Short mmCIF file of C-alpha atoms and ligand atoms in Angstrom, two decimals:
data_model
loop_
_atom_site.label_atom_id
_atom_site.label_comp_id
_atom_site.label_asym_id
_atom_site.label_seq_id
_atom_site.Cartn_x
_atom_site.Cartn_y
_atom_site.Cartn_z
CA MET A 1126 67.06 107.93 145.17
CA ASN A 1127 67.79 110.24 142.73
CA LEU A 1128 71.20 108.51 140.42
CA PRO A 1129 72.01 111.33 137.76
CA LEU A 1130 70.73 110.08 134.20
CA ASN A 1131 74.97 109.79 133.09
CA TYR A 1132 74.97 106.90 135.72
CA LEU A 1133 72.01 105.64 134.81
CA ILE A 1134 72.76 105.07 131.19
CA GLY A 1135 76.35 104.10 131.72
CA GLY A 1136 75.16 101.54 134.00
CA LEU A 1137 73.53 100.09 131.68
CA GLY A 1138 75.52 99.83 129.35
CA LEU A 1139 78.03 98.40 132.18
CA LEU A 1140 75.25 95.59 132.29
CA ALA A 1141 75.67 95.46 128.39
CA LEU A 1142 79.38 94.39 128.63
CA GLN A 1143 78.55 92.20 131.10
CA GLY A 1144 75.49 90.43 129.46
CA CYS A 1145 78.76 89.96 125.98
CA ASP A 1146 77.74 90.74 123.69
CA VAL A 1147 81.13 91.22 122.23
CA ALA A 1148 79.71 90.73 118.47
CA LYS A 1149 77.16 94.33 119.38
CA GLU A 1150 80.30 95.73 121.30
CA GLN A 1151 82.40 95.43 118.30
CA GLN A 1152 79.36 96.56 116.25
CA SER A 1153 78.64 99.71 117.89
CA GLN A 1154 81.63 100.95 117.39
CA LYS A 1155 81.52 101.16 113.43
CA PRO A 1156 81.09 104.07 111.81
CA ASN A 1157 78.40 105.33 111.02
CA VAL A 1158 78.31 106.55 107.20
CA ILE A 1159 76.62 109.55 105.46
CA TYR A 1160 77.14 109.77 101.45
CA ILE A 1161 76.09 112.93 100.50
CA PHE A 1162 75.86 113.26 96.37
CA PRO A 1163 73.70 116.59 94.80
CA ASP A 1164 73.31 116.18 91.29
CA GLN A 1165 75.23 118.35 88.63
CA PHE A 1166 77.41 119.60 91.50
CA ARG A 1167 80.62 120.37 89.82
CA ASN A 1168 84.37 120.89 91.27
CA GLN A 1169 84.68 124.34 90.63
CA ALA A 1170 81.36 125.13 92.56
CA LEU A 1171 82.91 125.17 95.34
CA GLU A 1172 84.13 128.88 97.06
CA PHE A 1173 87.36 127.30 99.47
CA TRP A 1174 89.46 126.60 96.43
CA GLY A 1175 90.00 130.25 95.87
CA ASP A 1176 91.16 129.97 99.38
CA GLU A 1177 94.36 129.93 101.28
CA GLY A 1178 95.78 126.20 101.73
CA TYR A 1179 93.73 125.45 98.88
CA ARG A 1180 93.58 127.47 95.83
CA ASP A 1181 97.66 126.51 94.96
CA GLN A 1182 95.83 122.92 94.29
CA VAL A 1183 94.18 123.66 91.65
CA ASN A 1184 94.56 125.42 87.84
CA PHE A 1185 91.39 126.92 87.58
CA LYS A 1186 89.33 129.96 89.50
CA PRO A 1187 86.15 128.59 91.02
CA ASP A 1188 82.75 129.85 90.25
CA PRO A 1189 81.73 133.35 92.57
CA VAL A 1190 79.77 131.48 94.98
CA ARG A 1191 78.75 130.94 98.30
CA THR A 1192 79.14 127.78 99.68
CA PRO A 1193 79.43 128.52 103.93
CA ARG A 1194 79.27 125.88 105.19
CA LEU A 1195 81.36 123.40 102.90
CA ASN A 1196 84.38 125.71 102.77
CA SER A 1197 84.74 124.90 106.62
CA PHE A 1198 83.87 121.35 105.67
CA ALA A 1199 86.78 120.98 103.55
CA ASP A 1200 89.06 122.16 106.35
CA GLU A 1201 88.19 119.34 108.35
CA SER A 1202 88.23 116.79 105.62
CA VAL A 1203 90.75 114.76 102.93
CA VAL A 1204 89.37 116.89 99.41
CA LEU A 1205 89.59 115.26 96.33
CA THR A 1206 91.28 117.34 94.48
CA ALA A 1207 90.71 115.27 90.94
CA ALA A 1208 87.58 112.27 91.30
CA GLN A 1209 86.11 112.15 88.15
CA SER A 1210 83.08 110.70 86.67
CA ASN A 1211 83.74 108.19 84.58
CA CYS A 1212 80.77 108.36 83.09
CA PRO A 1213 78.69 112.12 83.58
CA LEU A 1214 75.78 111.15 83.77
CA SER A 1215 72.81 110.27 86.22
CA SER A 1216 71.87 106.88 86.09
CA PRO A 1217 75.46 105.03 84.54
CA HIS A 1218 77.27 107.23 87.60
CA ARG A 1219 75.11 106.13 89.52
CA GLY A 1220 74.94 101.94 88.71
CA MET A 1221 78.74 102.13 89.26
CA LEU A 1222 78.80 104.02 92.17
CA PHE A 1223 76.34 101.58 94.12
CA THR A 1224 78.22 98.29 91.99
CA GLY A 1225 81.47 99.39 91.88
CA MET A 1226 81.18 98.22 89.01
CA TYR A 1227 81.82 99.70 85.39
CA ALA A 1228 79.02 100.65 82.99
CA ASN A 1229 79.07 97.44 81.13
CA LYS A 1230 79.57 94.82 84.50
CA SER A 1231 76.54 97.43 86.44
CA GLY A 1232 73.70 96.44 84.18
CA VAL A 1233 73.07 100.46 83.82
CA PRO A 1234 74.97 101.39 80.41
CA LEU A 1235 72.37 104.93 79.74
CA ASN A 1236 69.65 107.17 81.98
CA CYS A 1237 66.88 104.93 82.88
CA ASN A 1238 63.54 104.79 81.64
CA SER A 1239 60.77 103.07 80.12
CA SER A 1240 62.82 102.74 77.16
CA ARG A 1241 65.29 101.18 77.90
CA PRO A 1242 64.85 97.55 79.31
CA ILE A 1243 68.13 97.40 78.93
CA SER A 1244 69.57 99.39 81.81
CA SER A 1245 68.39 99.03 85.08
CA LEU A 1246 70.21 98.43 87.97
CA ARG A 1247 71.40 94.69 88.17
CA GLU A 1248 68.48 92.68 90.52
CA ASP A 1249 72.29 90.18 91.45
CA ALA A 1250 74.74 92.72 91.50
CA GLU A 1251 76.31 93.07 95.85
CA CYS A 1252 75.87 97.08 96.19
CA MET A 1253 77.41 98.38 98.56
CA SER A 1254 74.38 98.80 100.55
CA ASP A 1255 74.27 95.08 100.09
CA VAL A 1256 77.69 94.87 102.04
CA TYR A 1257 76.20 97.16 104.60
CA SER A 1258 73.44 95.96 105.37
CA ASN A 1259 75.36 92.50 105.75
CA ALA A 1260 77.69 94.19 107.85
CA GLY A 1261 75.44 94.55 110.05
CA TYR A 1262 74.43 97.87 109.35
CA ASP A 1263 70.98 100.12 109.27
CA CYS A 1264 69.98 101.00 105.25
CA ALA A 1265 68.63 104.32 104.42
CA TYR A 1266 68.06 106.10 100.76
CA PHE A 1267 67.29 109.55 100.30
CA GLY A 1268 65.92 111.67 97.54
CA LYS A 1269 66.99 110.69 94.31
CA LEU A 1270 68.13 107.01 92.88
CA HIS A 1271 66.85 106.96 88.80
CA LEU A 1272 68.89 102.94 88.62
CA ASP A 1273 65.42 101.18 88.49
CA PHE A 1274 64.49 100.45 85.06
CA PRO A 1275 60.48 101.51 84.94
CA THR A 1276 58.18 99.69 85.11
CA PRO A 1277 54.09 100.17 85.14
CA ASN A 1278 54.10 99.39 89.28
CA ASP A 1279 52.28 102.64 91.24
CA PRO A 1280 51.69 101.79 94.58
CA GLN A 1281 48.51 103.92 94.06
CA ARG A 1282 47.85 102.45 90.20
CA PRO A 1283 47.98 99.94 90.31
CA GLY A 1284 49.42 98.38 86.79
CA GLN A 1285 49.66 102.29 85.87
CA TYR A 1286 53.73 103.95 85.40
CA VAL A 1287 54.16 106.42 88.21
CA GLU A 1288 53.69 109.21 85.67
CA ASP A 1289 52.03 109.29 82.24
CA ARG A 1290 54.62 110.97 80.36
CA VAL A 1291 56.39 107.99 77.62
CA PRO A 1292 58.61 107.39 78.30
CA ALA A 1293 57.91 107.52 81.58
CA TRP A 1294 62.00 108.45 83.51
CA ASP A 1295 60.45 108.47 87.79
CA ALA A 1296 59.84 105.23 88.78
CA TYR A 1297 58.62 103.65 92.36
CA THR A 1298 61.13 101.47 93.12
CA PRO A 1299 59.93 97.90 95.43
CA PRO A 1300 61.84 96.16 98.42
CA GLU A 1301 63.17 93.80 96.66
CA ARG A 1302 64.66 96.18 94.49
CA ARG A 1303 66.15 97.65 97.53
CA HIS A 1304 68.90 96.22 98.02
CA GLY A 1305 70.01 97.07 100.96
CA PHE A 1306 68.21 99.93 101.88
CA ASN A 1307 65.75 99.18 105.29
CA TYR A 1308 65.21 102.44 105.03
CA TRP A 1309 63.21 104.34 102.09
CA TYR A 1310 62.35 107.76 100.71
CA SER A 1311 62.86 108.37 97.06
CA TYR A 1312 62.26 108.69 94.14
CA GLY A 1313 62.98 107.93 90.66
CA THR A 1314 63.94 111.42 88.54
CA PHE A 1315 61.50 114.03 88.43
CA ASP A 1316 62.37 117.72 88.33
CA GLU A 1317 59.82 119.85 90.35
CA HIS A 1318 61.64 121.33 92.98
CA LYS A 1319 59.43 122.57 94.85
CA ASN A 1320 57.06 119.69 93.56
CA PRO A 1321 58.49 117.05 94.71
CA ARG A 1322 57.43 112.96 95.67
CA TYR A 1323 58.92 110.73 97.13
CA TRP A 1324 57.52 107.28 98.14
CA ASP A 1325 59.40 106.20 101.87
CA THR A 1326 59.14 102.22 103.23
CA ASP A 1327 55.80 101.37 102.97
CA GLY A 1328 54.76 102.18 99.69
CA PHE A 1329 53.01 105.62 100.39
CA ARG A 1330 53.87 108.58 98.77
CA HIS A 1331 54.26 111.90 99.77
CA ASP A 1332 53.90 115.03 98.21
CA PRO A 1333 55.73 118.21 100.10
CA ARG A 1334 55.40 121.03 98.22
CA GLU A 1335 58.95 122.14 99.52
CA TRP A 1336 62.04 122.42 97.81
CA SER A 1337 63.69 119.45 97.12
CA PRO A 1338 67.15 119.36 99.72
CA GLN A 1339 65.58 120.93 102.29
CA HIS A 1340 62.59 118.82 102.96
CA GLU A 1341 64.92 116.32 102.57
CA ALA A 1342 67.74 117.46 105.08
CA ASP A 1343 65.17 117.44 107.25
CA LYS A 1344 64.49 113.80 106.93
CA VAL A 1345 67.52 112.99 106.97
CA VAL A 1346 67.62 114.70 110.78
CA ALA A 1347 64.32 112.35 111.50
CA TYR A 1348 66.39 109.77 110.88
CA LEU A 1349 69.09 110.67 112.50
CA ARG A 1350 67.28 111.90 116.01
CA ASN A 1351 65.41 108.39 115.47
CA GLU A 1352 61.62 110.02 115.76
CA GLY A 1353 58.75 107.37 114.77
CA ASN A 1354 61.61 104.70 115.65
CA VAL A 1355 63.06 103.69 112.36
CA ARG A 1356 66.38 103.25 112.81
CA ASP A 1357 68.02 100.45 115.46
CA ALA A 1358 69.90 102.76 117.15
CA SER A 1359 72.04 99.68 118.08
CA LYS A 1360 73.46 98.97 115.36
CA PRO A 1361 75.40 101.33 112.81
CA PHE A 1362 73.65 103.61 109.67
CA PHE A 1363 74.93 103.52 105.32
CA MET A 1364 72.83 106.22 104.73
CA MET A 1365 72.44 107.92 101.39
CA VAL A 1366 71.20 111.24 100.38
CA ALA A 1367 71.11 112.09 96.60
CA MET A 1368 70.00 115.24 96.17
CA ASN A 1369 68.34 116.67 93.15
CA PRO A 1370 69.63 120.14 93.03
CA PRO A 1371 71.08 122.11 92.09
CA HIS A 1372 70.18 119.82 88.96
CA SER A 1373 68.21 121.71 85.96
CA PRO A 1374 65.94 123.82 85.13
CA TYR A 1375 66.57 126.79 86.50
CA ARG A 1376 64.63 129.58 85.67
CA SER A 1377 62.51 130.72 88.10
CA LEU A 1378 62.11 131.08 91.77
CA ASP A 1379 60.37 127.28 91.34
CA ASP A 1380 63.70 126.10 91.36
CA CYS A 1381 65.57 127.43 94.36
CA MET A 1382 64.99 129.75 97.05
CA GLU A 1383 65.40 133.42 97.10
CA GLU A 1384 67.01 134.07 99.85
CA ASP A 1385 69.60 132.67 98.16
CA PHE A 1386 69.02 133.58 94.98
CA VAL A 1387 69.45 137.84 96.11
CA LEU A 1388 72.98 136.87 96.67
CA TYR A 1389 73.39 136.18 92.53
CA LYS A 1390 70.66 137.92 90.90
CA ASP A 1391 72.11 141.47 90.96
CA ILE A 1392 75.56 139.76 89.04
CA PRO A 1393 76.51 140.96 85.78
CA LEU A 1394 76.04 137.47 83.87
CA ASP A 1395 80.14 137.71 82.24
CA SER A 1396 80.92 138.31 86.22
CA LEU A 1397 78.78 135.07 86.62
CA LEU A 1398 80.91 132.94 84.06
CA ILE A 1399 84.36 133.77 84.62
CA ARG A 1400 85.45 130.40 83.72
CA PRO A 1401 87.53 131.37 79.10
CA ASN A 1402 85.80 128.63 77.53
CA ALA A 1403 81.73 130.08 79.18
CA ASP A 1404 80.08 132.08 76.92
CA ALA A 1405 77.54 134.14 79.24
CA THR A 1406 75.51 135.75 75.35
CA MET A 1407 74.20 131.89 75.31
CA ASN A 1408 70.44 131.55 75.84
CA LYS A 1409 72.31 129.22 78.93
CA ALA A 1410 73.60 132.13 80.61
CA GLN A 1411 70.36 133.41 82.71
CA CYS A 1412 70.62 129.91 84.45
CA ALA A 1413 73.20 130.62 85.56
CA PRO A 1414 71.98 132.44 89.42
CA TYR A 1415 69.81 130.04 90.07
CA TYR A 1416 72.54 127.25 89.41
CA PHE A 1417 74.79 129.14 92.15
CA ALA A 1418 71.89 129.72 94.14
CA SER A 1419 70.37 126.32 94.42
CA ILE A 1420 74.07 124.95 95.06
CA THR A 1421 74.35 127.85 98.12
CA GLY A 1422 71.24 126.78 98.93
CA VAL A 1423 72.45 122.59 99.03
CA ASP A 1424 75.31 124.16 100.61
CA ARG A 1425 73.02 125.10 103.79
CA ALA A 1426 70.97 121.83 103.68
CA PHE A 1427 74.37 119.67 103.83
CA GLY A 1428 75.07 121.99 106.71
CA GLN A 1429 71.49 121.14 109.14
CA ILE A 1430 72.70 117.49 108.63
CA LEU A 1431 76.28 118.19 109.61
CA ASP A 1432 74.16 120.29 113.22
CA ALA A 1433 72.65 117.20 113.71
CA LEU A 1434 75.52 115.20 113.91
CA GLN A 1435 76.75 117.05 115.88
CA GLU A 1436 74.53 117.62 118.25
CA LEU A 1437 73.45 114.43 118.81
CA GLY A 1438 76.97 113.55 119.34
CA LEU A 1439 77.45 111.04 115.91
CA ASP A 1440 79.71 113.30 114.54
CA LYS A 1441 82.84 112.10 116.10
CA ASN A 1442 81.96 108.24 115.12
CA THR A 1443 80.77 109.31 111.87
CA ILE A 1444 82.35 109.21 107.87
CA VAL A 1445 80.27 111.53 105.96
CA VAL A 1446 81.35 111.97 102.28
CA PHE A 1447 80.39 115.17 99.90
CA SER A 1448 80.90 114.45 96.19
CA SER A 1449 78.15 114.60 93.20
CA ASP A 1450 77.45 112.28 89.64
CA HIS A 1451 78.51 114.89 88.08
CA GLY A 1452 78.69 118.73 86.92
CA GLU A 1453 77.21 121.20 84.69
CA THR A 1454 79.27 123.52 82.24
CA MET A 1455 77.38 126.03 82.17
CA THR A 1456 77.75 127.56 79.29
CA SER A 1457 81.73 125.70 79.22
CA GLN A 1458 82.29 124.91 75.45
CA ARG A 1459 79.50 126.65 74.11
CA SER A 1460 77.17 123.38 75.24
CA ASP A 1461 73.92 123.21 76.09
CA ASP A 1462 74.61 119.54 77.22
CA PRO A 1463 75.44 119.69 81.12
CA LYS A 1464 77.29 116.00 80.91
CA ASN A 1465 77.76 113.95 79.08
CA SER A 1466 81.17 114.95 78.09
CA PRO A 1467 85.04 115.22 78.88
CA TYR A 1468 85.54 118.41 79.99
CA SER A 1469 86.35 119.40 83.34
CA GLU A 1470 83.13 121.09 84.43
CA SER A 1471 81.75 117.51 82.84
CA MET A 1472 83.69 114.45 84.65
CA ASN A 1473 85.10 116.85 87.65
CA VAL A 1474 83.54 116.35 90.80
CA PRO A 1475 83.43 117.17 94.75
CA PHE A 1476 85.11 114.68 96.76
CA LEU A 1477 85.53 115.45 99.92
CA VAL A 1478 85.40 112.85 103.25
CA ARG A 1479 85.40 113.58 107.08
CA TYR A 1480 86.21 111.08 109.51
CA PRO A 1481 87.34 112.81 112.57
CA GLY A 1482 90.53 110.82 114.75
CA GLN A 1483 91.11 109.53 112.06
CA LEU A 1484 92.06 110.98 108.72
CA THR A 1485 94.49 114.25 108.67
CA PRO A 1486 92.14 116.71 106.59
CA ARG A 1487 94.37 117.87 103.44
CA VAL A 1488 93.75 118.33 100.43
CA ASP A 1489 95.71 115.75 97.52
CA ASP A 1490 94.82 115.08 94.20
CA LEU A 1491 93.73 111.49 93.60
CA MET A 1492 91.78 110.31 90.90
CA ILE A 1493 89.23 108.36 91.97
CA SER A 1494 86.96 106.94 90.05
CA THR A 1495 83.22 105.84 90.24
CA PRO A 1496 83.86 102.51 90.28
CA ASP A 1497 86.13 103.15 93.60
CA VAL A 1498 84.07 104.62 95.76
CA MET A 1499 82.35 101.64 96.73
CA PRO A 1500 85.50 99.42 97.59
CA THR A 1501 87.44 102.84 99.13
CA LEU A 1502 84.06 103.63 101.71
CA LEU A 1503 83.87 100.56 102.40
CA GLY A 1504 87.15 99.98 103.28
CA LEU A 1505 86.82 103.40 105.45
CA SER A 1506 84.61 101.41 107.22
CA GLY A 1507 86.97 98.20 108.46
CA LEU A 1508 85.21 96.62 105.74
CA GLY A 1509 87.79 96.22 103.24
CA GLU A 1510 87.64 92.72 103.96
CA SER A 1511 84.15 92.21 102.54
CA ILE A 1512 84.83 94.11 98.97
CA PRO A 1513 82.98 91.80 96.57
CA ASP A 1514 85.37 89.71 94.19
CA GLU A 1515 83.10 90.65 91.27
CA VAL A 1516 83.59 94.86 91.96
CA GLN A 1517 86.21 96.77 89.81
CA GLY A 1518 87.31 99.27 91.68
CA TYR A 1519 90.44 100.08 94.11
CA ASN A 1520 89.85 100.43 96.69
CA TYR A 1521 91.76 103.70 98.49
CA ALA A 1522 91.45 103.41 102.47
CA PRO A 1523 94.89 103.29 102.83
CA VAL A 1524 95.46 106.76 100.80
CA PHE A 1525 92.66 108.57 102.63
CA PHE A 1526 94.66 107.54 106.21
CA ASP A 1527 98.08 107.89 104.73
CA ALA A 1528 98.89 110.19 102.02
CA GLU A 1529 102.51 108.71 102.19
CA ALA A 1530 100.53 105.03 101.73
CA GLU A 1531 102.89 102.40 100.06
CA ILE A 1532 99.21 101.72 96.80
CA ASP A 1533 99.41 101.79 92.89
CA ARG A 1534 98.00 105.52 92.42
CA PRO A 1535 95.51 105.54 89.39
CA GLN A 1536 97.30 106.64 86.79
CA GLY A 1537 94.20 108.45 84.51
CA ALA A 1538 90.26 107.65 85.13
CA ILE A 1539 88.72 105.83 81.97
CA TYR A 1540 85.30 108.46 80.09
CA LEU A 1541 82.65 106.33 78.79
CA GLN A 1542 79.85 107.67 76.60
CA ASN A 1543 77.07 105.36 75.62
CA VAL A 1544 73.75 106.14 73.11
CA ASN A 1545 70.94 104.60 72.11
CA GLY A 1546 71.76 100.97 69.72
CA ASP A 1547 69.41 98.86 68.24
CA LYS A 1548 65.25 99.48 68.39
CA ASP A 1549 62.71 96.88 68.49
CA GLU A 1550 59.16 97.40 66.80
CA ASN A 1551 58.13 99.28 69.60
CA GLY A 1552 60.98 100.91 70.44
CA MET A 1553 62.21 99.72 73.15
CA ILE A 1554 65.84 99.91 72.89
CA GLN A 1555 67.82 96.49 72.63
CA SER A 1556 71.32 97.51 72.87
CA TYR A 1557 73.67 99.91 73.66
CA PHE A 1558 76.01 101.76 71.37
CA PRO A 1559 79.67 102.61 72.45
CA VAL A 1560 80.11 106.49 70.73
CA SER A 1561 83.33 107.13 72.95
CA ARG A 1562 86.19 106.08 75.25
CA GLY A 1563 88.37 108.92 76.41
CA ILE A 1564 91.82 108.67 78.94
CA LYS A 1565 91.51 111.84 81.36
CA THR A 1566 95.18 112.01 83.65
CA HIS A 1567 97.05 115.13 85.65
CA ARG A 1568 97.88 116.09 82.91
CA TYR A 1569 95.61 115.43 79.66
CA THR A 1570 92.25 114.56 78.99
CA MET A 1571 91.80 112.53 75.92
CA ALA A 1572 88.35 110.78 74.14
CA LEU A 1573 88.12 109.48 70.14
CA TYR A 1574 84.28 108.81 69.02
CA ILE A 1575 83.29 106.83 66.94
CA ASP A 1576 81.41 106.60 63.89
CA ARG A 1577 77.54 104.28 64.24
CA ASN A 1578 78.23 101.96 60.81
CA THR A 1579 82.08 101.65 60.04
CA LYS A 1580 83.64 101.46 63.49
CA GLN A 1581 86.29 104.31 62.71
CA LEU A 1582 87.29 106.85 64.14
CA LYS A 1583 84.91 110.19 63.59
CA ARG A 1584 85.50 113.38 66.06
CA SER A 1585 88.54 114.10 69.07
CA LEU A 1586 88.99 116.17 71.83
CA LEU A 1587 92.77 116.44 73.36
CA PHE A 1588 93.64 118.82 76.13
CA ASP A 1589 96.88 119.38 77.98
CA ASP A 1590 95.08 119.92 80.78
CA LEU A 1591 97.73 122.00 83.00
CA ASN A 1592 98.92 124.37 79.89
CA ASP A 1593 95.63 124.74 78.60
CA PRO A 1594 93.45 124.01 82.06
CA TYR A 1595 90.03 124.65 80.78
CA GLN A 1596 90.27 123.44 77.34
CA LEU A 1597 90.74 125.76 75.14
CA ASN A 1598 92.96 123.56 72.52
CA ASN A 1599 92.07 120.79 70.90
CA LEU A 1600 95.01 119.59 70.02
CA PRO A 1601 95.13 117.21 66.78
CA LEU A 1602 96.03 114.05 66.73
CA ASP A 1603 98.07 113.45 64.04
CA GLU A 1604 100.53 116.86 65.44
CA ASN A 1605 100.77 114.78 68.64
CA LYS A 1606 101.75 111.13 68.22
CA GLU A 1607 103.40 110.01 71.03
CA ILE A 1608 101.35 111.66 73.43
CA VAL A 1609 98.73 109.99 71.74
CA ALA A 1610 99.45 106.13 71.43
CA GLU A 1611 101.63 107.13 75.16
CA LEU A 1612 97.20 108.21 76.48
CA CYS A 1613 95.69 104.78 74.41
CA ALA A 1614 98.43 102.93 75.58
CA LEU A 1615 96.55 103.79 79.63
CA MET A 1616 92.84 103.12 77.90
CA GLY A 1617 93.73 100.28 75.96
CA GLN A 1618 94.77 98.57 79.34
CA GLU A 1619 92.54 99.64 81.23
CA LEU A 1620 89.88 99.28 78.69
CA SER A 1621 90.78 95.65 78.79
CA ARG A 1622 90.71 95.05 82.51
CA ILE A 1623 86.97 96.42 83.06
CA GLU A 1624 86.01 93.68 80.06
CA ASP A 1625 84.43 97.34 77.62
CA PRO A 1626 82.86 96.52 75.11
CA TRP A 1627 86.03 98.59 73.17
CA ALA A 1628 88.53 95.97 74.23
CA THR A 1629 85.39 93.48 73.26
CA GLU A 1630 85.22 94.13 70.24
CA ARG A 1631 88.39 95.41 69.40
CA ILE A 1632 87.61 99.12 68.06
CA LEU A 1633 89.61 100.71 66.49
CA GLU A 1634 92.70 98.45 67.82
CA ASN A 1635 95.96 99.33 66.45
CA GLN A 1636 95.18 102.28 65.57
CA TYR A 1637 96.84 105.56 67.72
CA GLY A 1638 98.31 103.45 70.03
CA LEU A 1639 95.01 101.32 70.88
CA VAL A 1640 96.14 97.75 72.19
CA TYR A 1641 93.69 95.25 73.42
CA SER A 1642 94.45 92.46 75.59
CA ALA A 1643 94.61 89.12 74.31
CA ASP A 1644 91.75 87.71 75.41
CA1 CA B 413 72.56 113.79 86.75
#
């Protein structure tokens, strides 16, 4: 007899239930999770911030950029206006994201390269992926990792680094350092966007000669379709997708797709760089059309992943998060440094969460910090009880489920900047120097910079972000003593709580209102 396919599948499901494998049944109800975080994607580079329902939620004009897929994704998501990257630099951000701990605890205070043995993801930390793995998830990592101290462990060239540059930046992550990820398609850091390379689960190298976000989206779709039986379809999956663009370089069609570049190439630079704090006469301004083209290309690659989820019927039970490790100044503040600063273009990142049927789409000003992401994601996944004790971030899942949730919302987000400390005779970095600490609140941004020798204040930034959203007017500390004291009190409290070096070394203590708790 010929039975319809759905009858057969339904019958099999019934048999499984009769097998009374209750644990397995519960497991299959856990949501899948996809965390997508392209590199250097600023919150301002989302087209929908200019649309009705969004534009009155922010006090900036969005970049003139096309992000059609993210626009419709936003309509289905909880969208945060004020997500902050506390240490807006690749490796420190990723360390905090993976561990839920600030940069002084994650093991990653500086960008990872082979001259910095003191900056490498702690092997003993229980990372987000470890928790998901222990909860019965299949865990998959795609793209840029930039979290390991590179060692001479090239699988194809034993005893050598994966690149010949000194110091080496790119790295191979062996299985014992993958923190629960049982599917791997990744590299350390490498910036040839149309000539990327990846090491897979078994350490084989792939050089696909394709624009990397496009290639990674195809790999993700193949994983979702379970081509080659790469995952256990009876398990939920946790996936991180770390696209490198819109990371620099942005100089030529080697960096982005021509179909995206044509959208921007004929627009005058001062019509692309519309922020009043931008300078279209800087050399870097030439990068703007390539940056925005990269954004549009990432939007399309993201859309491909969403399409596959829908085709496969996985969209309803999958939490999808779109964010970034930090932003890009793109000539704002006349800075050549795209990141690493407390300016809003650097610290404010996209944060959109879609969980159909569970989250009601809306815009929220929750000021989530990087270490809050892990506990919040675990909370959204029903794993709030499994958040490791060491985690310093907060679980804000209740705010996502209910805007009125009775929970203390963050009053601010800490800003961190570290630089190289002492070197040994071989030039290896032995310590880091916490050159700046600051705080971002809904109203203000403040950052204090100290002198390396005296550890006294060398420079300060203070902006009234409400009245000066483009941070054009640096307010003198001594003319704003009350505001500074309030901000310093909040900053001292937070730095004490996270046991930051400024608190343990009592840097600037009792100056400007900075007080640390007794330990
Ligand atoms: Ca980065």
